[in-house]
PDB file of C-alpha atoms in Angstrom:
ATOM      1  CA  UNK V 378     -21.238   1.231 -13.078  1.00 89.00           C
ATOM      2  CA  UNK V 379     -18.271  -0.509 -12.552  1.00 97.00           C
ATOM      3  CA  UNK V 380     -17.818  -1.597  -8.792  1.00 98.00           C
ATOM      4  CA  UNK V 381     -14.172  -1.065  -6.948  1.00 98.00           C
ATOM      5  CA  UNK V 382     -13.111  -2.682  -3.284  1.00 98.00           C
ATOM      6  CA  UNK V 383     -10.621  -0.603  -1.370  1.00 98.00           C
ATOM      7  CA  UNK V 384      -9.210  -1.337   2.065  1.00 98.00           C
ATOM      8  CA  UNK V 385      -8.302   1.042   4.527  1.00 95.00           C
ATOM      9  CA  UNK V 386     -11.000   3.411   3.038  1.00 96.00           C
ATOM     10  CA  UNK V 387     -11.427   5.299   6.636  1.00 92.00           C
ATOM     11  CA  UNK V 388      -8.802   7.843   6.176  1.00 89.00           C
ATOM     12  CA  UNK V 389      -5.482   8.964   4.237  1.00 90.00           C
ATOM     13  CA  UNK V 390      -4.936   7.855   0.163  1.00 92.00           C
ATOM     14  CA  UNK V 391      -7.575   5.258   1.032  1.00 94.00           C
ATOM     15  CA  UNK V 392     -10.691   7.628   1.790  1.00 95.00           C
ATOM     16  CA  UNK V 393      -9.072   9.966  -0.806  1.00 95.00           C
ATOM     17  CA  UNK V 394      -9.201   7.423  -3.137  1.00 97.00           C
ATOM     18  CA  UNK V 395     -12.640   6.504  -2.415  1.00 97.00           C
ATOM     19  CA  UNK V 396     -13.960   9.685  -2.737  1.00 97.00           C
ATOM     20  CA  UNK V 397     -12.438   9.979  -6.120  1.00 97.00           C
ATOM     21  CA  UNK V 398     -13.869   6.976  -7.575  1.00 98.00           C
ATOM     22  CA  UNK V 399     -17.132   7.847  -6.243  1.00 97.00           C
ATOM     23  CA  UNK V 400     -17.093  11.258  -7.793  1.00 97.00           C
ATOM     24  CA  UNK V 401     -16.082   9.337 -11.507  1.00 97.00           C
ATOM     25  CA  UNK V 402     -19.241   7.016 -11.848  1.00 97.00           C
ATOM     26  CA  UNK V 403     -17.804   4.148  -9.693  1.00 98.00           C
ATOM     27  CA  UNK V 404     -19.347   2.360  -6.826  1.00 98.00           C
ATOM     28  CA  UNK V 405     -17.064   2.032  -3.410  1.00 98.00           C
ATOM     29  CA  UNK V 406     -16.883  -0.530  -1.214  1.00 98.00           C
ATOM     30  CA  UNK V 407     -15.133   1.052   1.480  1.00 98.00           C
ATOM     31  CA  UNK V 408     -13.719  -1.560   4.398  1.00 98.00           C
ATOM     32  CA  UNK V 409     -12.267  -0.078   7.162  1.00 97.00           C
ATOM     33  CA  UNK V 410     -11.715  -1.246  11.144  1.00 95.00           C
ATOM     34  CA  UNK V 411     -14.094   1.643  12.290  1.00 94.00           C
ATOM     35  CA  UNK V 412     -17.238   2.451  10.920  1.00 94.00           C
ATOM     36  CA  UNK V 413     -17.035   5.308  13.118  1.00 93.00           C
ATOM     37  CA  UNK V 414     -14.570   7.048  11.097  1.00 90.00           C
ATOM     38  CA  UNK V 415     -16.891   6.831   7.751  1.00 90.00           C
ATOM     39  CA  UNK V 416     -18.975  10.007   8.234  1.00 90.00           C
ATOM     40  CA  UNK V 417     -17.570  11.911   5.542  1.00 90.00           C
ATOM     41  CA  UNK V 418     -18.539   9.263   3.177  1.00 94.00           C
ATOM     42  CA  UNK V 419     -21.842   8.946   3.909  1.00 87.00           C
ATOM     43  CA  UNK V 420     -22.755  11.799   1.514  1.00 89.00           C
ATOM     44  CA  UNK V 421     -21.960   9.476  -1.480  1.00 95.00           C
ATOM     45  CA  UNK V 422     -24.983   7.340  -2.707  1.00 95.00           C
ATOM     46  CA  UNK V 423     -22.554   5.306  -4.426  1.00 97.00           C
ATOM     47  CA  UNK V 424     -20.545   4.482  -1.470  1.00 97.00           C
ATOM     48  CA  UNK V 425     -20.908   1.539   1.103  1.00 97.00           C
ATOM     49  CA  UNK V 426     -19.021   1.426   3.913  1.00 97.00           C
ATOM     50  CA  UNK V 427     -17.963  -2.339   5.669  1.00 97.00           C
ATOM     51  CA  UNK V 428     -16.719  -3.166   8.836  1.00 97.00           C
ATOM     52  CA  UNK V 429     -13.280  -5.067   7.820  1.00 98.00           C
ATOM     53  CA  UNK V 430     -10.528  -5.803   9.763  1.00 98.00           C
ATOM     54  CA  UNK V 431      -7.943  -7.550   7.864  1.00 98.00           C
ATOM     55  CA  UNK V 432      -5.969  -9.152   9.773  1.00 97.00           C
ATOM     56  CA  UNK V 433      -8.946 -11.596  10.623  1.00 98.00           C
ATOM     57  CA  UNK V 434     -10.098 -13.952   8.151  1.00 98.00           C
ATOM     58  CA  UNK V 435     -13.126 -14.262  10.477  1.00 98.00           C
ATOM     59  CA  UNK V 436     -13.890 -10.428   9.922  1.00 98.00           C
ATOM     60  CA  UNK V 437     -12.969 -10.400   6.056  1.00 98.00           C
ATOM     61  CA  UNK V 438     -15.416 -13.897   5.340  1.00 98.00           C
ATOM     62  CA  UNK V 439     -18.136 -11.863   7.319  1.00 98.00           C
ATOM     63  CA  UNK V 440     -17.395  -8.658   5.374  1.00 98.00           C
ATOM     64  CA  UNK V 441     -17.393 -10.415   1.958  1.00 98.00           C
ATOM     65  CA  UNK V 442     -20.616 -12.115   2.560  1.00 98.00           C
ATOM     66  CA  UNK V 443     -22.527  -8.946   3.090  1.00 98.00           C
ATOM     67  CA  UNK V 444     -20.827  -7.410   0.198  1.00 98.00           C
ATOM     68  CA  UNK V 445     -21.654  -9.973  -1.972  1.00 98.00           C
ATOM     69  CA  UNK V 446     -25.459  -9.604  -1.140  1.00 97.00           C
ATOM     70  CA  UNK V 447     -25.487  -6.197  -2.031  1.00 97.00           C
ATOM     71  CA  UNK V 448     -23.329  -6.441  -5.509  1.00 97.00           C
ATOM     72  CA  UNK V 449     -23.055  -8.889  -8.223  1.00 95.00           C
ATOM     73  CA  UNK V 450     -20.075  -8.273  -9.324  1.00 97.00           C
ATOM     74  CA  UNK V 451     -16.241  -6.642  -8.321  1.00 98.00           C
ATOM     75  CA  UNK V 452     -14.001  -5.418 -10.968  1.00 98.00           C
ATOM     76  CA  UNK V 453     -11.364  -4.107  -8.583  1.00 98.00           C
ATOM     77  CA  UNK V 454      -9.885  -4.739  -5.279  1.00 98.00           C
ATOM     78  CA  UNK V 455      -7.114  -2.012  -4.372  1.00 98.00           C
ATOM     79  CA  UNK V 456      -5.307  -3.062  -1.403  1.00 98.00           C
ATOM     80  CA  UNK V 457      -4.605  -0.034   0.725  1.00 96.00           C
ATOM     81  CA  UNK V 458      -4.394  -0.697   4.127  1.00 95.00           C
ATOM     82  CA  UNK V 459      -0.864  -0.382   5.922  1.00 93.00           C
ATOM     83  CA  UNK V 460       0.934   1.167   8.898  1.00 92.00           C
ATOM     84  CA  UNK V 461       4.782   1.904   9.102  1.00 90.00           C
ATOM     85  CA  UNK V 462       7.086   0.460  11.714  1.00 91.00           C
ATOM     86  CA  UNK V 463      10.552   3.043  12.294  1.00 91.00           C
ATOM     87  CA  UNK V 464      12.485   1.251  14.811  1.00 91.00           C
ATOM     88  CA  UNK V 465      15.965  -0.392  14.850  1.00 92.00           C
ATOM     89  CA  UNK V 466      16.524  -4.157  15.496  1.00 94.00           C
ATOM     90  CA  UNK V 467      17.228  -4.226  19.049  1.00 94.00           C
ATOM     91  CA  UNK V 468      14.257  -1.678  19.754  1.00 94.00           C
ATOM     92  CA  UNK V 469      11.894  -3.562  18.331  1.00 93.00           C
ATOM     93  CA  UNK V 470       8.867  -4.967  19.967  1.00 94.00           C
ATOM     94  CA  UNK V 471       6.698  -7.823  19.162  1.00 96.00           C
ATOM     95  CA  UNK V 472       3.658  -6.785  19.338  1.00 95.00           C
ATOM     96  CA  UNK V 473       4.287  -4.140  16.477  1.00 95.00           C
ATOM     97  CA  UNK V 474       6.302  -6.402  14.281  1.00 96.00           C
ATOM     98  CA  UNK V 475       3.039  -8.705  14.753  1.00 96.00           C
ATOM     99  CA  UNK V 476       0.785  -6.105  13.537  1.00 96.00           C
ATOM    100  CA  UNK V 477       3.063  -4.447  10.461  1.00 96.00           C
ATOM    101  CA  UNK V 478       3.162  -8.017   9.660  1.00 97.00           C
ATOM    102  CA  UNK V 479      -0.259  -8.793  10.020  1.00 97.00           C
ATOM    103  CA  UNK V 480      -1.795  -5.716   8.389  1.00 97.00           C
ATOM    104  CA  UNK V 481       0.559  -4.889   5.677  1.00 96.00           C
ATOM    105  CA  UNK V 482       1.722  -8.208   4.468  1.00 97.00           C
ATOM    106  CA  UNK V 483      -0.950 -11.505   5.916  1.00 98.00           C
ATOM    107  CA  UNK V 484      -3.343  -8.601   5.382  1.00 98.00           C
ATOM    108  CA  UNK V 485      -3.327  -8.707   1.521  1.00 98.00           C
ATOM    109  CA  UNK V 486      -3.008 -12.250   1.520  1.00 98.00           C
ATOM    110  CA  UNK V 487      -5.819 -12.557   2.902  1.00 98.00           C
ATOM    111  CA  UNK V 488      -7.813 -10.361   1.217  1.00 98.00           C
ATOM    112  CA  UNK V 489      -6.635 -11.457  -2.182  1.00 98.00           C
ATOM    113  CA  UNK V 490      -7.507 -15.876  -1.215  1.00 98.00           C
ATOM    114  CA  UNK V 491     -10.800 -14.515  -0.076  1.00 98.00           C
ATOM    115  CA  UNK V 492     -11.902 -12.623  -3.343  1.00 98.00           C
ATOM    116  CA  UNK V 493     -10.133 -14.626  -5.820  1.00 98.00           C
ATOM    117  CA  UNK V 494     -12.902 -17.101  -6.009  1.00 98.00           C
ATOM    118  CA  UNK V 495     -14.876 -14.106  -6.851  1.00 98.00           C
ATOM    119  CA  UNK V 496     -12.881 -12.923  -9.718  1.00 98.00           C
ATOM    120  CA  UNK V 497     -12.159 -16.368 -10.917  1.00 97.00           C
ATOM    121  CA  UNK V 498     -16.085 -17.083 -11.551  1.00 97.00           C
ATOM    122  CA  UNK V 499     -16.606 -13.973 -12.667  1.00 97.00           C
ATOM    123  CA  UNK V 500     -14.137 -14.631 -15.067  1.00 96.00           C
ATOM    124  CA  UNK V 501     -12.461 -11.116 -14.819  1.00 97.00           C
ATOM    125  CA  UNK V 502     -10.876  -8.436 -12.019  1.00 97.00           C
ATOM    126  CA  UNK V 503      -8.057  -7.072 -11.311  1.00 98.00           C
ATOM    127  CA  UNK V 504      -6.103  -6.908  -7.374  1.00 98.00           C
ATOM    128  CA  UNK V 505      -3.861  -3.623  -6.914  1.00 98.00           C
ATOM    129  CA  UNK V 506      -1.771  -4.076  -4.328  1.00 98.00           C
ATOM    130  CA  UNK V 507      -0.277  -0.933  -3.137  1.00 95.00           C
ATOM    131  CA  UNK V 508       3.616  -1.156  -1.837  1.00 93.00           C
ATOM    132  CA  UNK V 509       5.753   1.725  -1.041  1.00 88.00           C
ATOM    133  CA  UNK V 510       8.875   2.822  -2.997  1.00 86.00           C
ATOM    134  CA  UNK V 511       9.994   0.846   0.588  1.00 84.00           C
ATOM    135  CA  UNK V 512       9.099  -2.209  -1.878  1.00 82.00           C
ATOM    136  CA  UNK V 513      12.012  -1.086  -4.293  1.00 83.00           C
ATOM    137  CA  UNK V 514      14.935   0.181  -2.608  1.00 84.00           C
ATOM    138  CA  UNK V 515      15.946  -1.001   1.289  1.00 83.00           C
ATOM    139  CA  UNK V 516      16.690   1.947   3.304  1.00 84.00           C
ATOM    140  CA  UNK V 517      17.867   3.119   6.873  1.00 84.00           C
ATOM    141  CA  UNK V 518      15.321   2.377   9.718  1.00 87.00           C
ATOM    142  CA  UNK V 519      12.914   0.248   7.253  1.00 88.00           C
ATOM    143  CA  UNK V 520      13.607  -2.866   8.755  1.00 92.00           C
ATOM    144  CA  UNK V 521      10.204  -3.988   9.141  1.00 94.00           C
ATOM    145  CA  UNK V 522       7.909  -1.600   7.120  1.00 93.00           C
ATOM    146  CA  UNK V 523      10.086  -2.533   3.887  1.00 93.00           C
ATOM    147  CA  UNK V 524      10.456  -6.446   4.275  1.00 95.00           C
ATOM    148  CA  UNK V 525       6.388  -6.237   4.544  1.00 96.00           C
ATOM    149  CA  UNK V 526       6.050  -4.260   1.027  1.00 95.00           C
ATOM    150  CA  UNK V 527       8.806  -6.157  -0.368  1.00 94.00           C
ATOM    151  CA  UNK V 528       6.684  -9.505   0.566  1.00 96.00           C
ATOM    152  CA  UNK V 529       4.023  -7.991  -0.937  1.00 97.00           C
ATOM    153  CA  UNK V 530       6.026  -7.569  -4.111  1.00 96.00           C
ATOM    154  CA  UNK V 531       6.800 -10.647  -4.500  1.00 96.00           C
ATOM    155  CA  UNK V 532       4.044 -12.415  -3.223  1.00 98.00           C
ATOM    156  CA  UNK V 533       2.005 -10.716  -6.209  1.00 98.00           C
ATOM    157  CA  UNK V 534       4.453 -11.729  -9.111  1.00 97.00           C
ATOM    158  CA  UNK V 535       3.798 -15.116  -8.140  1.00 97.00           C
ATOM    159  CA  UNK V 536      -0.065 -15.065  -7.627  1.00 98.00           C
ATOM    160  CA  UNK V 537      -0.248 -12.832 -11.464  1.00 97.00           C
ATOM    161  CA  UNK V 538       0.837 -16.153 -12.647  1.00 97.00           C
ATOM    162  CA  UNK V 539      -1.557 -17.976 -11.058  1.00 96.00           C
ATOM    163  CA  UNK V 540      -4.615 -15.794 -11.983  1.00 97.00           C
ATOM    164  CA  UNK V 541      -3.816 -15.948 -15.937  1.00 94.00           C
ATOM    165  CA  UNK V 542      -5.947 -18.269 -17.287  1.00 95.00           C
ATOM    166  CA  UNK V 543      -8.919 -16.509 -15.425  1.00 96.00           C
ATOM    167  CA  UNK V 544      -8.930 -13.337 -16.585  1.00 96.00           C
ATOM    168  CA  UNK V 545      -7.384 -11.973 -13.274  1.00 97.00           C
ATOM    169  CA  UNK V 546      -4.704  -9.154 -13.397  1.00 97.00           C
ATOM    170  CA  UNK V 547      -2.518  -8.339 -10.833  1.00 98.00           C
ATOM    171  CA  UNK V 548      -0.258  -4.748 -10.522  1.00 97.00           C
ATOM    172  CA  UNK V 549       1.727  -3.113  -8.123  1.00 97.00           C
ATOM    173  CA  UNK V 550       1.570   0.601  -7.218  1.00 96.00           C
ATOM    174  CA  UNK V 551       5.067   2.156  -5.414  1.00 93.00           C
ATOM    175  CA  UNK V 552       5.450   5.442  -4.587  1.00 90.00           C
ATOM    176  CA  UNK V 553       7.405   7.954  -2.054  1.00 81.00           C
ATOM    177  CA  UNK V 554       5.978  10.168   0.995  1.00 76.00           C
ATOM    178  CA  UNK V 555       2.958  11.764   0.082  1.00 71.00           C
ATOM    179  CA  UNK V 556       1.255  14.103   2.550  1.00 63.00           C
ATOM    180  CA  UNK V 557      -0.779  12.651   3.756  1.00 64.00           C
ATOM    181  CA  UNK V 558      -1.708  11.254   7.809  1.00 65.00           C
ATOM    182  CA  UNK V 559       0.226   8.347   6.917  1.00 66.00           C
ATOM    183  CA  UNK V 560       3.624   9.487   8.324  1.00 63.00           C
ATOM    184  CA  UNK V 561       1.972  11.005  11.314  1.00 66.00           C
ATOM    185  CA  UNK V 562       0.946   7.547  12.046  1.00 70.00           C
ATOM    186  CA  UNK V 563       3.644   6.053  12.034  1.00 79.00           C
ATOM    187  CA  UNK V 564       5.006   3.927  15.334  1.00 80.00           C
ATOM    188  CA  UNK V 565       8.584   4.622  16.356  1.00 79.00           C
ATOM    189  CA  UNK V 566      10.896   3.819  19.267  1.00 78.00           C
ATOM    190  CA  UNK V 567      11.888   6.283  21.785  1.00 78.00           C
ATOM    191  CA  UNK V 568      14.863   7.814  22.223  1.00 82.00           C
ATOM    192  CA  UNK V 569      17.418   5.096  24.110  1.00 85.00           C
ATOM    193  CA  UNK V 570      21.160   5.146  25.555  1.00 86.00           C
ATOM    194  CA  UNK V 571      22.925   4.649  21.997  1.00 90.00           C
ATOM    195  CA  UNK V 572      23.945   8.293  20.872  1.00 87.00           C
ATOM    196  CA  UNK V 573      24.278   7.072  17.049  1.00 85.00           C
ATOM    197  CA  UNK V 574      20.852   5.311  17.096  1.00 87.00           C
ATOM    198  CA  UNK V 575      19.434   8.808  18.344  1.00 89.00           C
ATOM    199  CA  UNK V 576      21.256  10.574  15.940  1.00 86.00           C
ATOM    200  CA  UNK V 577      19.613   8.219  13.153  1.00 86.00           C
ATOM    201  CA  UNK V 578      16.563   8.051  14.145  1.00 87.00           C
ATOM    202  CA  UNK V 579      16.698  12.293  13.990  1.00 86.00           C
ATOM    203  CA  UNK V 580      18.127  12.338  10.532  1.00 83.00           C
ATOM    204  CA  UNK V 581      15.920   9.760   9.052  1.00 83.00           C
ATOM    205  CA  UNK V 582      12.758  11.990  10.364  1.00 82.00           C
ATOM    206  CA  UNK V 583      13.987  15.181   9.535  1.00 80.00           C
ATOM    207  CA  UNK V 584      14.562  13.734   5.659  1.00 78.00           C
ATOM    208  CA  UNK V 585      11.190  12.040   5.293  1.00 79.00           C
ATOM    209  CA  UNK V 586       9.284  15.036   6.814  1.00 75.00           C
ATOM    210  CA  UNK V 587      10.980  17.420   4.280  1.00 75.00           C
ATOM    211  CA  UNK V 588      10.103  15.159   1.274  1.00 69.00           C
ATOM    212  CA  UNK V 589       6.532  14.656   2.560  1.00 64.00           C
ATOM    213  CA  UNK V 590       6.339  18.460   2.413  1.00 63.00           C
ATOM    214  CA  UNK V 591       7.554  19.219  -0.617  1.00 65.00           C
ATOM    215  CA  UNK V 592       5.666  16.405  -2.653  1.00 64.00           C
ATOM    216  CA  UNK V 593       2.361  18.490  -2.404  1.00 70.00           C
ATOM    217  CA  UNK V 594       1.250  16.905  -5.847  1.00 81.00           C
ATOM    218  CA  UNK V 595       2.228  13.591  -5.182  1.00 88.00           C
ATOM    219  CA  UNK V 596      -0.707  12.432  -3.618  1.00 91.00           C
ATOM    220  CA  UNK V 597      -3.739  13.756  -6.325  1.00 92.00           C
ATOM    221  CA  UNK V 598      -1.054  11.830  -8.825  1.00 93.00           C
ATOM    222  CA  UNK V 599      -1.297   8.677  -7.085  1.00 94.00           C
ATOM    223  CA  UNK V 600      -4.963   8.758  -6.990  1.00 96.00           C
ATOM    224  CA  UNK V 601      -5.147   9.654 -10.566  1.00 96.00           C
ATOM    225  CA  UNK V 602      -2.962   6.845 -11.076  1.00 96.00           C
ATOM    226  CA  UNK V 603      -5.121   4.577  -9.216  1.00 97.00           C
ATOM    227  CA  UNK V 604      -8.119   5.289 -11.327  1.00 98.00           C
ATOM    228  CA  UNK V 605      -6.696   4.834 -14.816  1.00 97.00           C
ATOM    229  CA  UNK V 606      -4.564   1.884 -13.747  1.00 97.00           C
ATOM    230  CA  UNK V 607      -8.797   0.633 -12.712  1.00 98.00           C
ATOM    231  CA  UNK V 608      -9.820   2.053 -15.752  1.00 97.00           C
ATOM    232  CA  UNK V 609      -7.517   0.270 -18.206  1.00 95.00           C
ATOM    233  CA  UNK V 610      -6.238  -3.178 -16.510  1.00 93.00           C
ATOM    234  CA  UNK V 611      -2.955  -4.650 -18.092  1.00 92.00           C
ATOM    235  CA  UNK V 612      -3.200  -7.811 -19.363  1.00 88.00           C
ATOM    236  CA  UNK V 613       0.190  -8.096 -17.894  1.00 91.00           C
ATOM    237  CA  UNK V 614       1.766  -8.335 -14.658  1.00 96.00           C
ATOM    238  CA  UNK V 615       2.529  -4.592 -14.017  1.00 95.00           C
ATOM    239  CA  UNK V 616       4.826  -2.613 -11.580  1.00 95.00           C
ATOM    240  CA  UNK V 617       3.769   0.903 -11.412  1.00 95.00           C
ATOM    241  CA  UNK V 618       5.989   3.655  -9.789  1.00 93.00           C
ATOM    242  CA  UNK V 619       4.948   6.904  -9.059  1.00 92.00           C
ATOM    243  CA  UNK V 620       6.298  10.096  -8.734  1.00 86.00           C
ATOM    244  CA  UNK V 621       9.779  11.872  -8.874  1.00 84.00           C
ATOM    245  CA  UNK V 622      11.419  10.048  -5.264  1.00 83.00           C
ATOM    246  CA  UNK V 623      10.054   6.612  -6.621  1.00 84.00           C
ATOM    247  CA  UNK V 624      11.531   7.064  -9.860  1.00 87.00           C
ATOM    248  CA  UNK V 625      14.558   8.369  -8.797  1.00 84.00           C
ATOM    249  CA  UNK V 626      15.303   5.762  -6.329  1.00 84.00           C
ATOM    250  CA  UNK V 627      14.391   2.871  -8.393  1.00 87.00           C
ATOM    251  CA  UNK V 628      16.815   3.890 -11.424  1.00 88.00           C
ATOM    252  CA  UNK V 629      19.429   4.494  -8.877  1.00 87.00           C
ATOM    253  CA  UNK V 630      19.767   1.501  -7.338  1.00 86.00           C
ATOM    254  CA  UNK V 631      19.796   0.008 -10.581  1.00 89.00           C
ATOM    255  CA  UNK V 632      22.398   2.131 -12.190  1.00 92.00           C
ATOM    256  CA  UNK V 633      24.786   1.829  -9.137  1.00 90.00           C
ATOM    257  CA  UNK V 634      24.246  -0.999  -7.605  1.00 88.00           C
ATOM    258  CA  UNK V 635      23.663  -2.211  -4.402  1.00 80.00           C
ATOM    259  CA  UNK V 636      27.494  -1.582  -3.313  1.00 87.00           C
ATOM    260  CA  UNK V 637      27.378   2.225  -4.560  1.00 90.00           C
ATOM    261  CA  UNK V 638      23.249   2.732  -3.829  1.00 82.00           C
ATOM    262  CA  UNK V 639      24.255   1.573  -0.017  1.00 85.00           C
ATOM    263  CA  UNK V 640      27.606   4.371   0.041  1.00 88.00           C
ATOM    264  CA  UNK V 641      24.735   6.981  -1.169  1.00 85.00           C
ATOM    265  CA  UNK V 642      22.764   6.474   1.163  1.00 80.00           C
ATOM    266  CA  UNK V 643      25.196   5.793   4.129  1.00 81.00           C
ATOM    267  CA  UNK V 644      27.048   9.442   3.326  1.00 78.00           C
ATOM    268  CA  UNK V 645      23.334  11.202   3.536  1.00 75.00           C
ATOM    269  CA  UNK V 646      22.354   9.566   6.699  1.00 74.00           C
ATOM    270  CA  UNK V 647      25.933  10.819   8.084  1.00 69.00           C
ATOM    271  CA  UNK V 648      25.816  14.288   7.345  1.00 56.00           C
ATOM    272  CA  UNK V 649      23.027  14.548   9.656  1.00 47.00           C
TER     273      UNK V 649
END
């Protein structure tokens, strides 16, 4: 049985996720922050669940120790944990730019330093590093959630090259909202004295709730996705994109520019 890592197993794509892999022959090691929240995983046999908080190296060295005393080997690590930020630049607060910061981005840099050495005497594994179509495109109100996936875009290009001579592959996975309790999570700032930041702020939710809903398929096609991206590692730095918003986004930006892409989406924000 082949043996997969995911973070942010306790809930959303990641337990999802989990569950599939479980139910296709693979063992999970499921990290979360909450052990608590692992109950409906505790009917797999081939599921172990890990106290793993990673935005503390102190809590991911403790967490990989144990999991290396109960398996030999890893052949996956799927970076999944994240949070989203909606808030404009003045509205912003610290202490949740610290922790978008820390989870999404320092988060899977710290995962990936502490398992490399794994994979590297091993001699094989592969890190999937989900991002966001946010990691593709730059769009209103994603100050902060989309300079995180975009960091974590980049900052896996560079590692891939890195990780070559070890038999290491690295790939990202972007995709749009999927329904999951992801966008119910995420933190916002109130309503304030600027009319047009209101006025935003309700267009930009009113759009992303209406794509969430009608992308009822996206979210079994990311998780298929997931598994035959584990299944069948490229060789290859990879960027995967999933799903018709992704796509559609990606190409574009690319056919128009940034010039034309920003007009786009400046006139759809407007007629809100």
């Amino acid at each position: 049985m082949k043996t997969v890592l995911i973070t942010g197993a306790s809930g959303g794509l990641g337990k999802l996720t989990t569950k599939h892999f479980a139910d296709n022959g693979w063992n999970v090691i499921a990290t979360m922050i909450d052990l608590d929240l692992a109950e409906e995983l505790k009917g797999y046999p081939n599921v172990k669940c890990y106290l793993l908080d990673v935005t503390s190296s102190e809590s991911i060295e403790k967490a990989k120790n144990e999991i290396l005393k109960d398996f030999k080997t890893i052949d996956v690590v799927i970076n999944n944990a994240g949070l989203g930020y909606r808030s404009f630049v003045e509205l912003s607060e610290d202490s949740k730019i610290d922790t978008i910061v820390n989870v999404n981005w320092l988060g899977v840099v710290k995962i990936c330093r502490a398992f490399i050495p794994v994979f590297r005497k091993q001699n094989f594994g592969q890190f999937i590093n989900i991002t966001s179509i946010a990691g593709l495109v730059n769009l209103p109100l994603g100050n902060f959630y989309h300079s995180t996936k975009q960091a974590v875009e980049s900052f896996s290009e560079c590692m891939s090259y890195e990780l070559l001579e070890f038999n290491v592959s690295v790939c990202t996975v972007q995709f749009g909202n999927a329904p999951t309790d992801f966008q119910k999570n995420v933190a916002k700032c109130g309503d304030c004295n600027v009319p047009s930041y209101n006025a935003m702020m309700n267009a930009i939710n009113e759009i992303l709730n209406k794509k969430t809903d009608k992308n009822k398929k996206l979210t079994s096609t990311i998780i298929n996705k997931l598994f035959d991206i584990a299944e069948n590692p490229s060789k290859r730095y990879r960027k995967y994109t999933i799903g018709f918003d992704a796509n559609f986004m990606k190409y574009l930006r690319r056919i128009l520019g940034y010039r034309l892409f920003n007009s786009v989406i400046k006139k759809m924000v407007l007629k809100k």
